[in-house]
Amino acid sequence: MKVNQDTIKYLASLSNFALTDSEADRLESDLGEIIKYISQLDELDTDGVEPTYQVFEMENVWRPDEISEQDAAPDALLSLTKTTQDHQIKVPQVL
Amino acid sequence: MKTASKEISAVSLVEEALEKAHRYQKEYQPFTWINDHAIEQAREIDNRIAKGENVGRLAGVPYALKDNFLSSQGETTASAHILESFTSPVTATAVAKLESEGAIMIGRTNLDAFAHGSSTENSYYGPTKNSKDTECVAGGSSGGSAVAVALDIVEFATGTDTGGSIRQPASFNGVFGLKPTYGAISRYGVVAMASSTDCVGFFTKTAADLNLLMEVCSGQDAKDLTTLPDYYATSPVKSGSKKIGIIKDFDNDAIDSEIRTAMKTEIIALEKAGHEIVLLDMPALKYALAAYYIIVPAEVASNLSRHDGIRYGFRSNSSSSLGELYQNTRNEGFMPENKRRIMIGNFVLSSGFYDAYYLKAAKARTLIIEEYQKAFSMCDFILAPVSPNPAFKLGEKVNDPVSMYLEDVMSVPLNLAGLPGLAIPVGKNAQGLDLGLQLVGPRRSDRALIGFAEELETINQQEKA
């Protein structure tokens, strides 16, 4: 897998980064090196091996479907944002 | 550890800790914030002690909190610009448990931003310096916590270990560091890095203190459905002779010669103490680092997508549309290493590459788990180096991501398998830098692992004498 500026642009868009040109240049070589390193997994024979996604030993953990008291009140959460209006978070124009 | 009583006041313990914290901050920078209100909490503890109340097992004990634990005391920054000015309305379960036993947080400690790194150099606030040599790194990501304990500012500190972030800085600074079994301690209120390997743990000056902290903090939590049912206090501890596994090819040139010598010295001491050494062949472990740097970035990319500048933290003020606001905030708010990991994560998860990278790594993970299961059918614990080198120079690896990742080669395998690991100090090298080794045990063997570390602590003290 060869990393070029098109790869970096694509990954920056997936990651929601407005990269500068010098950052994009630097990332091209850094990501190229990292991908070269992780590609050594090709050597490992994994035929017929099942994947593992988590190491938690339990199946489902159930809780009653009831509304319980929350640790943070809506007002406390709303106070964390930069700008509010009419008890809602205000952001730049969407459309 | 020293607790407050009618004879020793909490105020005196906290005053001493705060004085040291301020004194060392300039030279070592272990803290992102020092809690001068701690004195008021100490007074309250003393008042309760005077009334004859039972304050708890950690009465008046000053501790340091890695700055990726939420608590309403001070801003939780995760040493990242994007969490600037974020004061949490909620408190992590682990913090609540420590404080309900009387522990007093005297400061928040520095880390690589979002715990991405092995040196604490990726902090937005600048690096923490090594406790023995200020030209060397503290290790990471929990560098500030390790240094706060090593400088004797606090009795203990919290950490998180996703791939070695407790054990490696512990070994770089000559303190004990425990990464418990995955799911032993609640992660509610801890800034997420990689959800399938993140663990809460501790730095202490003795192995016995780790036992006390596990008794206080472990256990199932309704707020974190990935906590295991309570097992710690009732888990078995086998007495007498143990079988200690050593991975056959540890004695190779990729590992620092003084670390190899420390391993050999420890092996001789263990045999002398009546333990049996078992040689292990674990060929899949060499692929653990590659698998780790696929699986963890994938989870990082997903977990860190929530940081967008809208609901809390830093927000870029130079955007005319919502899309631009997200992109500018994330670009200005994340450190270069955060960006590398997020982009690698999105790469290995993207269509066309998922099978070759993410799925392949998930299969490698199965092989690594099976290799450990086989090993623990032959031995009780594994003894291994924590990292291939002792603390390296500041700036030496920070611009070369792969060489920095290679420092994690011996710490990450057990995270992929969810196993507990415990770093123990084993002396110093010729330059006076600390050396450490790690003990690894099967899942849920934390209590036995700590017990064995206590035994090793005694053996090592006798050897030195």
Coordinates of C-alpha atoms in Angstrom, one line a residue:
Chain A
M1 CA 0.0 0.0 0.0
K2 CA 1.6 3.3 -1.1
V3 CA 0.5 6.4 0.7
N4 CA 0.3 9.6 -1.4
Q5 CA -1.4 13.0 -1.1
D6 CA -4.7 11.6 -2.4
T7 CA -4.7 9.0 0.5
I8 CA -3.9 11.8 3.0
K9 CA -6.8 14.0 1.6
Y10 CA -9.2 11.1 1.8
L11 CA -8.2 10.1 5.4
A12 CA -8.3 13.8 6.5
S13 CA -11.9 14.0 5.2
L14 CA -12.9 10.8 7.0
S15 CA -11.2 12.2 10.1
N16 CA -12.6 15.8 9.8
F17 CA -9.2 17.5 9.8
A18 CA -8.5 20.8 7.9
L19 CA -4.8 19.9 7.4
T20 CA -2.3 22.5 6.4
D21 CA 0.0 21.7 3.4
S22 CA 3.0 21.1 5.6
E23 CA 1.0 18.8 7.9
A24 CA -0.2 16.8 4.9
D25 CA 3.4 16.4 3.6
R26 CA 4.6 15.2 7.0
L27 CA 1.7 12.8 7.4
E28 CA 2.4 11.3 4.0
S29 CA 5.8 10.1 5.2
D30 CA 4.7 9.3 8.8
L31 CA 1.6 7.3 7.8
G32 CA 3.7 5.6 5.0
E33 CA 6.1 4.4 7.6
I34 CA 3.4 3.2 10.1
I35 CA 1.5 1.3 7.4
K36 CA 4.7 -0.3 6.2
Y37 CA 5.3 -1.5 9.8
I38 CA 1.8 -2.8 10.5
S39 CA 1.8 -4.6 7.1
Q40 CA 4.2 -7.1 8.5
L41 CA 1.1 -8.9 9.8
D42 CA 0.9 -10.4 6.3
E43 CA 3.6 -12.8 7.4
L44 CA 1.4 -14.4 10.1
D45 CA -0.7 -17.3 9.0
T46 CA -4.3 -16.7 10.2
D47 CA -6.1 -19.2 7.9
G48 CA -9.1 -20.6 9.8
V49 CA -8.6 -18.4 12.8
E50 CA -11.7 -16.6 14.3
P51 CA -11.3 -12.9 15.0
T52 CA -11.4 -11.5 18.5
Y53 CA -12.9 -8.0 19.0
Q54 CA -13.2 -7.9 22.7
V55 CA -11.7 -9.7 25.8
F56 CA -14.7 -9.2 28.1
E57 CA -15.6 -12.7 29.3
M58 CA -19.3 -12.1 29.6
E59 CA -22.2 -12.0 27.2
N60 CA -25.0 -9.5 27.6
V61 CA -25.2 -7.5 30.8
W62 CA -28.9 -6.6 31.5
R63 CA -30.3 -3.8 33.5
P64 CA -34.0 -2.9 34.1
D65 CA -35.4 -0.6 31.4
E66 CA -36.1 2.2 33.9
I67 CA -35.2 5.9 33.9
S68 CA -32.8 6.4 36.7
E69 CA -31.3 9.6 38.2
Q70 CA -28.6 11.0 36.0
D71 CA -25.2 12.3 37.2
A72 CA -25.4 15.5 35.3
A73 CA -28.5 17.7 35.0
P74 CA -29.3 19.2 31.5
D75 CA -28.4 22.7 32.7
A76 CA -25.0 21.5 33.9
L77 CA -24.3 19.9 30.5
L78 CA -25.5 22.9 28.5
S79 CA -23.3 25.2 30.5
L80 CA -20.2 23.4 29.0
T81 CA -20.8 24.7 25.5
K82 CA -19.6 28.1 24.1
T83 CA -22.8 29.7 22.9
T84 CA -26.4 29.0 23.7
Q85 CA -29.8 30.5 22.7
D86 CA -33.2 29.5 24.0
H87 CA -31.8 26.7 26.0
Q88 CA -30.1 25.2 23.0
I89 CA -26.5 25.0 21.7
K90 CA -25.9 27.6 19.0
V91 CA -23.7 26.7 16.0
P92 CA -22.7 28.4 12.7
Q93 CA -25.2 28.1 9.8
V94 CA -25.7 24.6 8.6
L95 CA -27.5 25.3 5.3
Chain B
M1 CA 1.1 4.1 53.2
K2 CA 0.9 6.8 55.7
T3 CA -2.7 7.6 56.7
A4 CA -4.1 10.4 58.9
S5 CA -4.9 9.6 62.5
K6 CA -5.2 11.4 65.8
E7 CA -1.4 11.5 65.8
I8 CA -0.8 12.5 62.2
S9 CA -3.1 15.1 60.8
A10 CA -4.4 15.0 57.3
V11 CA -3.6 18.7 57.0
S12 CA 0.1 18.0 57.7
L13 CA 0.1 15.2 55.1
V14 CA -1.5 17.4 52.5
E15 CA 0.6 20.5 53.3
E16 CA 3.7 18.5 52.8
A17 CA 2.5 17.0 49.5
L18 CA 1.4 20.4 48.2
E19 CA 4.7 22.0 49.2
K20 CA 6.6 19.3 47.3
A21 CA 4.2 19.5 44.3
H22 CA 4.9 23.3 43.9
R23 CA 8.6 22.8 44.5
Y24 CA 9.1 20.1 41.9
Q25 CA 6.6 21.4 39.3
K26 CA 9.0 23.8 37.6
E27 CA 11.8 21.3 37.1
Y28 CA 9.8 18.1 36.4
Q29 CA 6.3 19.3 35.4
P30 CA 4.4 16.3 36.7
F31 CA 1.2 18.3 37.0
T32 CA -1.3 20.0 34.7
W33 CA -3.0 21.4 37.8
I34 CA -2.3 21.6 41.5
N35 CA -5.2 21.5 43.9
D36 CA -4.7 24.1 46.6
H37 CA -8.2 23.4 47.9
A38 CA -6.9 20.1 49.1
I39 CA -6.1 21.7 52.5
E40 CA -9.8 22.4 53.1
Q41 CA -10.6 18.7 52.4
A42 CA -7.8 17.7 54.8
R43 CA -9.3 19.9 57.6
E44 CA -12.7 18.2 57.1
I45 CA -11.0 14.8 57.4
D46 CA -9.2 15.9 60.6
N47 CA -12.5 17.2 62.1
R48 CA -14.1 13.8 61.4
I49 CA -11.2 12.0 63.0
A50 CA -11.5 14.3 66.0
K51 CA -15.1 13.3 66.3
G52 CA -14.1 9.6 66.3
E53 CA -15.6 8.9 62.9
N54 CA -14.3 6.1 60.7
V55 CA -12.9 8.2 57.8
G56 CA -11.8 5.2 55.7
R57 CA -8.8 3.1 54.6
L58 CA -7.2 6.0 52.8
A59 CA -7.8 8.7 55.4
G60 CA -6.1 11.9 54.5
V61 CA -3.8 10.2 52.0
P62 CA -2.6 12.7 49.3
Y63 CA -2.8 11.2 45.8
A64 CA -2.3 12.4 42.2
L65 CA -4.9 11.9 39.5
K66 CA -4.0 11.3 35.9
D67 CA -5.7 14.1 34.0
N68 CA -7.9 11.8 32.0
F69 CA -10.2 11.0 34.9
L70 CA -13.3 13.1 35.2
S71 CA -13.8 14.9 38.5
S72 CA -15.5 18.1 39.3
Q73 CA -12.2 19.3 40.9
G74 CA -10.2 21.2 38.3
E75 CA -10.5 21.0 34.6
T76 CA -10.1 17.5 32.9
T77 CA -7.9 18.2 30.0
A78 CA -6.4 14.8 29.0
S79 CA -3.4 17.1 28.3
A80 CA -5.1 17.9 25.0
H81 CA -6.0 21.4 23.7
I82 CA -9.4 20.2 22.5
L83 CA -10.5 19.6 26.1
E84 CA -9.4 23.1 27.2
S85 CA -11.6 24.6 29.9
F86 CA -13.6 21.5 30.4
T87 CA -14.8 21.1 34.0
S88 CA -16.7 17.8 34.3
P89 CA -20.1 17.8 35.9
V90 CA -19.6 14.1 36.7
T91 CA -16.9 12.2 38.7
A92 CA -15.3 8.9 37.7
T93 CA -16.3 5.8 39.7
A94 CA -12.7 5.1 40.6
V95 CA -12.2 8.7 41.9
A96 CA -15.5 8.5 43.9
K97 CA -14.3 5.2 45.5
L98 CA -10.9 6.6 46.5
E99 CA -12.3 9.7 48.0
S100 CA -15.1 7.9 49.8
E101 CA -12.2 6.2 51.7
G102 CA -10.7 9.6 52.6
A103 CA -8.0 10.0 49.8
I104 CA -7.3 13.6 48.9
M105 CA -6.4 14.6 45.3
I106 CA -3.6 17.1 45.4
G107 CA -3.1 17.5 41.7
R108 CA -3.9 16.3 38.2
T109 CA -1.0 14.7 36.3
N110 CA 0.4 15.3 32.8
L111 CA 0.1 12.7 30.1
D112 CA 0.5 12.3 26.3
A113 CA -2.6 14.0 24.9
F114 CA -5.5 11.4 25.1
A115 CA -2.8 8.9 26.4
H116 CA -1.4 8.6 22.9
G117 CA 2.3 8.1 23.4
S118 CA 5.2 6.5 25.4
S119 CA 7.0 9.6 26.7
T120 CA 4.5 12.3 27.8
E121 CA 6.1 14.5 25.1
N122 CA 2.8 14.6 23.2
S123 CA 1.2 16.7 26.0
Y124 CA -0.2 20.1 24.9
Y125 CA 1.3 21.4 28.1
G126 CA 4.9 20.2 27.4
P127 CA 6.7 17.1 28.6
T128 CA 7.2 15.8 32.2
K129 CA 10.8 15.1 33.0
N130 CA 12.2 11.8 34.3
S131 CA 12.6 11.7 38.1
K132 CA 16.3 10.6 37.9
D133 CA 17.5 12.7 34.9
T134 CA 15.7 15.8 33.6
E135 CA 17.2 15.3 30.1
C136 CA 15.3 12.0 29.8
V137 CA 11.6 11.3 29.3
A138 CA 9.3 10.3 32.1
G139 CA 7.8 7.5 29.9
G140 CA 4.2 7.5 29.1
S141 CA 1.5 8.0 28.7
S142 CA 1.0 8.3 32.5
G143 CA 4.4 10.1 32.9
G144 CA 3.2 12.7 35.4
S145 CA 1.7 10.1 37.7
A146 CA 4.9 8.0 37.7
V147 CA 7.1 11.0 38.5
A148 CA 4.7 12.3 41.2
V149 CA 5.1 9.0 43.1
A150 CA 8.8 8.6 42.3
L151 CA 9.6 12.1 43.7
D152 CA 7.6 11.1 46.8
I153 CA 5.1 14.0 46.3
V154 CA 2.2 11.6 46.8
E155 CA 1.6 8.2 48.3
F156 CA 0.0 6.9 45.1
A157 CA -1.3 8.0 41.7
T158 CA -3.9 6.8 39.3
G159 CA -3.1 5.8 35.7
T160 CA -4.6 4.2 32.6
D161 CA -2.9 1.5 30.7
T162 CA -4.0 0.8 27.1
G163 CA -0.7 -0.6 25.9
G164 CA 1.8 0.0 28.7
S165 CA 1.0 3.5 29.8
I166 CA 1.3 2.5 33.5
R167 CA 4.0 -0.2 33.4
Q168 CA 6.5 1.7 31.2
P169 CA 6.6 5.0 33.1
A170 CA 6.6 3.0 36.4
S171 CA 9.7 1.2 35.2
F172 CA 11.3 4.4 33.9
N173 CA 10.9 6.0 37.4
G174 CA 11.5 3.1 39.8
V175 CA 8.0 2.7 41.2
F176 CA 5.4 -0.1 41.2
G177 CA 2.8 0.1 38.4
L178 CA -0.3 -2.2 38.1
K179 CA -2.4 -2.7 35.0
P180 CA -5.2 -5.0 36.3
T181 CA -7.3 -7.6 34.4
Y182 CA -9.5 -5.9 31.8
G183 CA -12.8 -5.1 33.5
A184 CA -11.5 -5.2 37.1
I185 CA -12.0 -1.4 37.7
S186 CA -14.8 0.7 36.4
R187 CA -13.9 3.0 33.5
Y188 CA -16.9 5.2 34.0
G189 CA -15.7 8.8 33.9
V190 CA -12.3 8.0 32.2
V191 CA -11.5 9.6 28.9
A192 CA -11.8 6.8 26.4
M193 CA -8.8 5.8 24.2
A194 CA -9.3 2.2 23.0
S195 CA -12.3 0.6 24.6
S196 CA -11.2 -3.1 24.2
T197 CA -7.9 -2.6 26.0
D198 CA -8.2 0.5 28.3
C199 CA -7.7 -0.2 32.0
V200 CA -7.5 1.9 35.2
G201 CA -4.6 1.1 37.5
F202 CA -2.1 2.6 39.9
F203 CA 1.4 3.7 40.8
T204 CA 2.7 3.0 44.3
K205 CA 5.9 2.8 46.3
T206 CA 5.2 -0.7 47.6
A207 CA 3.4 -3.8 46.2
A208 CA 1.2 -4.0 49.4
D209 CA -0.2 -0.6 48.6
L210 CA -1.5 -1.9 45.2
N211 CA -3.5 -4.6 47.1
L212 CA -5.2 -1.9 49.2
L213 CA -6.0 0.2 46.2
M214 CA -7.5 -2.8 44.4
E215 CA -9.6 -3.7 47.4
V216 CA -10.9 -0.1 47.3
C217 CA -11.4 0.4 43.6
S218 CA -12.1 -2.9 41.9
G219 CA -15.6 -4.3 41.4
Q220 CA -18.7 -4.3 39.2
D221 CA -20.2 -0.9 38.4
A222 CA -23.7 -0.4 37.0
K223 CA -22.3 2.7 35.2
D224 CA -19.7 0.6 33.3
L225 CA -21.2 -2.6 31.8
T226 CA -17.8 -3.9 30.9
T227 CA -16.8 -4.3 34.6
L228 CA -16.4 -7.9 35.8
P229 CA -18.5 -9.3 38.7
D230 CA -16.6 -8.8 42.0
Y231 CA -13.7 -11.3 42.2
Y232 CA -10.7 -9.6 43.6
A233 CA -11.1 -10.1 47.4
T234 CA -12.0 -13.8 47.0
S235 CA -9.6 -14.8 44.3
P236 CA -7.1 -17.5 45.3
V237 CA -3.5 -16.9 46.2
K238 CA -1.3 -20.0 45.9
S239 CA 1.5 -20.2 48.5
G240 CA 4.8 -21.9 48.1
S241 CA 6.9 -22.6 45.1
K242 CA 5.8 -21.1 41.8
K243 CA 6.5 -21.8 38.1
I244 CA 7.8 -18.7 36.4
G245 CA 7.7 -18.5 32.7
I246 CA 10.5 -16.8 30.7
I247 CA 10.1 -16.2 27.0
K248 CA 12.9 -18.1 25.4
D249 CA 14.3 -15.4 23.1
F250 CA 14.3 -12.4 25.5
D251 CA 18.1 -12.5 25.5
N252 CA 18.6 -10.8 22.1
D253 CA 20.3 -7.6 20.9
A254 CA 17.1 -5.7 20.4
I255 CA 16.9 -5.4 24.2
D256 CA 19.2 -3.2 26.2
S257 CA 22.1 -5.2 27.8
E258 CA 21.5 -3.9 31.3
I259 CA 17.8 -4.8 31.2
R260 CA 18.9 -8.4 30.1
T261 CA 21.3 -8.5 33.0
A262 CA 18.5 -7.5 35.3
M263 CA 16.4 -10.3 34.0
K264 CA 19.2 -12.8 34.5
T265 CA 19.9 -11.6 38.0
E266 CA 16.2 -11.9 38.8
I267 CA 16.0 -15.4 37.4
I268 CA 18.9 -16.5 39.6
A269 CA 17.3 -14.9 42.7
L270 CA 13.9 -16.7 41.9
E271 CA 15.6 -20.1 41.6
K272 CA 17.5 -19.5 44.8
A273 CA 14.2 -18.7 46.5
G274 CA 12.8 -22.1 45.4
H275 CA 10.8 -21.1 42.3
E276 CA 11.0 -23.1 39.1
I277 CA 11.9 -21.4 35.8
V278 CA 9.9 -22.6 32.7
L279 CA 11.1 -21.6 29.2
L280 CA 8.2 -20.5 26.9
D281 CA 8.0 -20.4 23.2
M282 CA 5.6 -17.7 22.1
P283 CA 6.2 -16.9 18.4
A284 CA 3.0 -15.0 17.8
L285 CA 3.9 -12.3 20.4
K286 CA 6.3 -10.7 17.8
Y287 CA 3.2 -9.7 15.8
A288 CA 1.4 -8.2 18.8
L289 CA 2.8 -4.7 18.2
A290 CA 1.6 -4.6 14.6
A291 CA -1.8 -5.9 15.6
Y292 CA -2.0 -3.4 18.5
Y293 CA -1.2 -0.4 16.1
I294 CA -4.1 -1.5 14.0
I295 CA -6.7 -2.3 16.6
V296 CA -6.0 0.6 18.9
P297 CA -6.0 3.4 16.3
A298 CA -9.3 1.9 14.9
E299 CA -10.9 2.3 18.3
V300 CA -9.2 5.7 18.9
A301 CA -10.6 7.0 15.6
S302 CA -14.1 5.9 16.7
N303 CA -13.8 7.2 20.3
L304 CA -12.3 10.5 19.4
S305 CA -14.9 11.3 16.7
R306 CA -17.0 12.8 19.5
H307 CA -14.7 15.8 20.0
D308 CA -16.1 18.3 17.6
G309 CA -16.1 21.6 19.6
I310 CA -19.9 21.8 19.9
R311 CA -20.8 20.5 23.3
Y312 CA -17.7 21.1 25.4
G313 CA -14.0 22.0 25.3
F314 CA -12.1 24.0 22.7
R315 CA -13.9 25.5 19.7
S316 CA -12.1 27.1 16.8
N317 CA -13.5 30.6 16.3
S318 CA -12.6 31.0 12.6
S319 CA -15.3 29.1 10.9
S320 CA -18.2 30.3 8.8
S321 CA -20.1 26.9 8.5
L322 CA -20.7 23.9 10.7
G323 CA -18.5 21.6 8.6
E324 CA -15.6 24.1 8.7
L325 CA -16.1 24.4 12.5
Y326 CA -15.7 20.7 13.0
Q327 CA -12.6 20.5 10.7
N328 CA -10.9 23.6 12.2
T329 CA -11.6 22.6 15.8
R330 CA -10.3 19.1 15.3
N331 CA -7.3 20.2 13.4
E332 CA -6.3 22.9 15.9
G333 CA -7.4 20.9 18.9
F334 CA -5.6 17.6 18.4
M335 CA -1.8 17.0 18.7
P336 CA 0.1 15.5 15.8
E337 CA 0.2 12.0 17.3
N338 CA -3.6 12.2 17.9
K339 CA -4.0 13.0 14.2
R340 CA -1.7 10.1 13.1
R341 CA -3.6 7.6 15.2
I342 CA -7.1 8.8 14.1
M343 CA -6.0 8.8 10.4
I344 CA -4.4 5.3 10.7
G345 CA -7.6 4.1 12.4
N346 CA -9.8 5.4 9.7
F347 CA -7.4 3.9 7.1
V348 CA -7.6 0.3 8.6
L349 CA -11.3 0.6 8.9
S350 CA -12.0 2.0 5.5
S351 CA -13.5 0.0 2.7
G352 CA -11.0 -1.9 0.7
F353 CA -8.5 -2.2 3.6
Y354 CA -10.7 -3.5 6.5
D355 CA -10.0 -7.2 5.7
A356 CA -6.3 -6.8 5.1
Y357 CA -5.7 -4.8 8.3
Y358 CA -8.4 -4.7 10.9
L359 CA -9.8 -8.2 10.4
K360 CA -6.2 -9.6 10.1
A361 CA -5.3 -7.9 13.4
A362 CA -8.4 -9.3 15.1
K363 CA -7.3 -12.8 14.0
A364 CA -3.8 -12.2 15.2
R365 CA -5.3 -11.2 18.6
T366 CA -6.9 -14.6 18.8
L367 CA -3.5 -16.3 18.2
I368 CA -1.9 -14.1 20.9
I369 CA -4.6 -15.0 23.4
E370 CA -4.2 -18.7 22.7
E371 CA -0.5 -18.4 23.1
Y372 CA -0.9 -16.9 26.6
Q373 CA -3.5 -19.6 27.5
K374 CA -1.0 -22.3 26.6
A375 CA 1.8 -20.5 28.5
F376 CA -0.4 -20.3 31.7
S377 CA -1.0 -24.0 31.5
M378 CA 2.7 -24.4 32.0
C379 CA 3.5 -21.6 34.5
D380 CA 1.9 -19.4 37.2
F381 CA 3.3 -16.1 36.0
I382 CA 5.5 -14.7 33.2
L383 CA 8.5 -12.5 34.0
A384 CA 9.6 -10.2 31.2
P385 CA 11.2 -6.8 30.5
V386 CA 8.7 -3.9 30.4
S387 CA 10.4 -2.1 27.5
P388 CA 13.4 -2.7 25.3
N389 CA 15.3 0.3 26.7
P390 CA 15.4 2.4 29.9
A391 CA 14.3 6.1 29.7
F392 CA 15.5 7.7 26.5
K393 CA 16.5 11.3 25.9
L394 CA 13.8 14.0 25.4
G395 CA 13.3 14.6 21.7
E396 CA 15.1 11.5 20.6
K397 CA 12.1 9.6 19.3
V398 CA 9.3 12.2 19.2
N399 CA 9.6 12.9 15.5
D400 CA 9.9 9.2 14.5
P401 CA 6.5 7.6 15.3
V402 CA 7.6 4.0 14.4
S403 CA 10.6 4.1 16.7
M404 CA 8.4 5.4 19.5
Y405 CA 5.9 2.6 18.9
L406 CA 8.7 0.0 19.1
E407 CA 9.2 1.0 22.7
D408 CA 5.8 -0.6 23.4
V409 CA 6.8 -3.9 21.9
M410 CA 6.8 -5.8 25.2
S411 CA 4.0 -4.0 27.0
V412 CA 1.2 -4.2 24.5
P413 CA 0.7 -8.0 24.1
L414 CA -1.0 -8.5 27.4
N415 CA -3.4 -5.6 26.8
L416 CA -4.6 -7.4 23.7
A417 CA -5.3 -10.5 25.8
G418 CA -6.9 -8.5 28.8
L419 CA -4.3 -9.9 31.2
P420 CA -3.0 -8.2 34.4
G421 CA 0.6 -6.9 34.4
L422 CA 2.7 -5.5 37.2
A423 CA 5.9 -3.5 36.8
I424 CA 8.4 -3.9 39.7
P425 CA 11.5 -1.7 40.2
V426 CA 14.7 -3.8 40.0
G427 CA 17.5 -1.2 40.5
K428 CA 19.4 1.2 38.3
N429 CA 21.7 1.1 35.3
A430 CA 25.2 2.6 35.1
Q431 CA 23.8 6.1 34.4
G432 CA 21.5 6.0 37.4
L433 CA 18.3 5.4 35.4
D434 CA 15.7 3.1 36.9
L435 CA 15.1 -0.4 35.5
G436 CA 11.9 -2.4 35.8
L437 CA 10.6 -5.8 35.0
Q438 CA 7.0 -6.9 34.6
L439 CA 5.1 -9.9 36.0
V440 CA 2.2 -11.1 33.9
G441 CA -0.6 -13.4 35.1
P442 CA -3.7 -15.1 33.8
R443 CA -7.0 -13.1 33.9
R444 CA -8.3 -12.4 37.4
S445 CA -5.0 -13.4 39.0
D446 CA -4.4 -9.8 40.1
R447 CA -4.4 -10.6 43.8
A448 CA -1.9 -13.5 43.4
L449 CA 0.2 -11.3 41.1
I450 CA 0.4 -8.5 43.7
G451 CA 1.2 -11.2 46.4
F452 CA 4.1 -12.5 44.3
A453 CA 5.3 -9.0 43.6
E454 CA 5.5 -8.5 47.4
E455 CA 7.6 -11.7 47.6
L456 CA 9.9 -10.4 44.8
E457 CA 10.2 -7.1 46.6
T458 CA 11.5 -8.9 49.7
I459 CA 13.8 -11.2 47.6
N460 CA 15.3 -8.1 45.8
Q461 CA 15.9 -6.2 49.1
Q462 CA 17.7 -9.3 50.5
E463 CA 19.8 -9.6 47.4
K464 CA 20.8 -5.9 47.6
A465 CA 21.7 -6.2 51.3

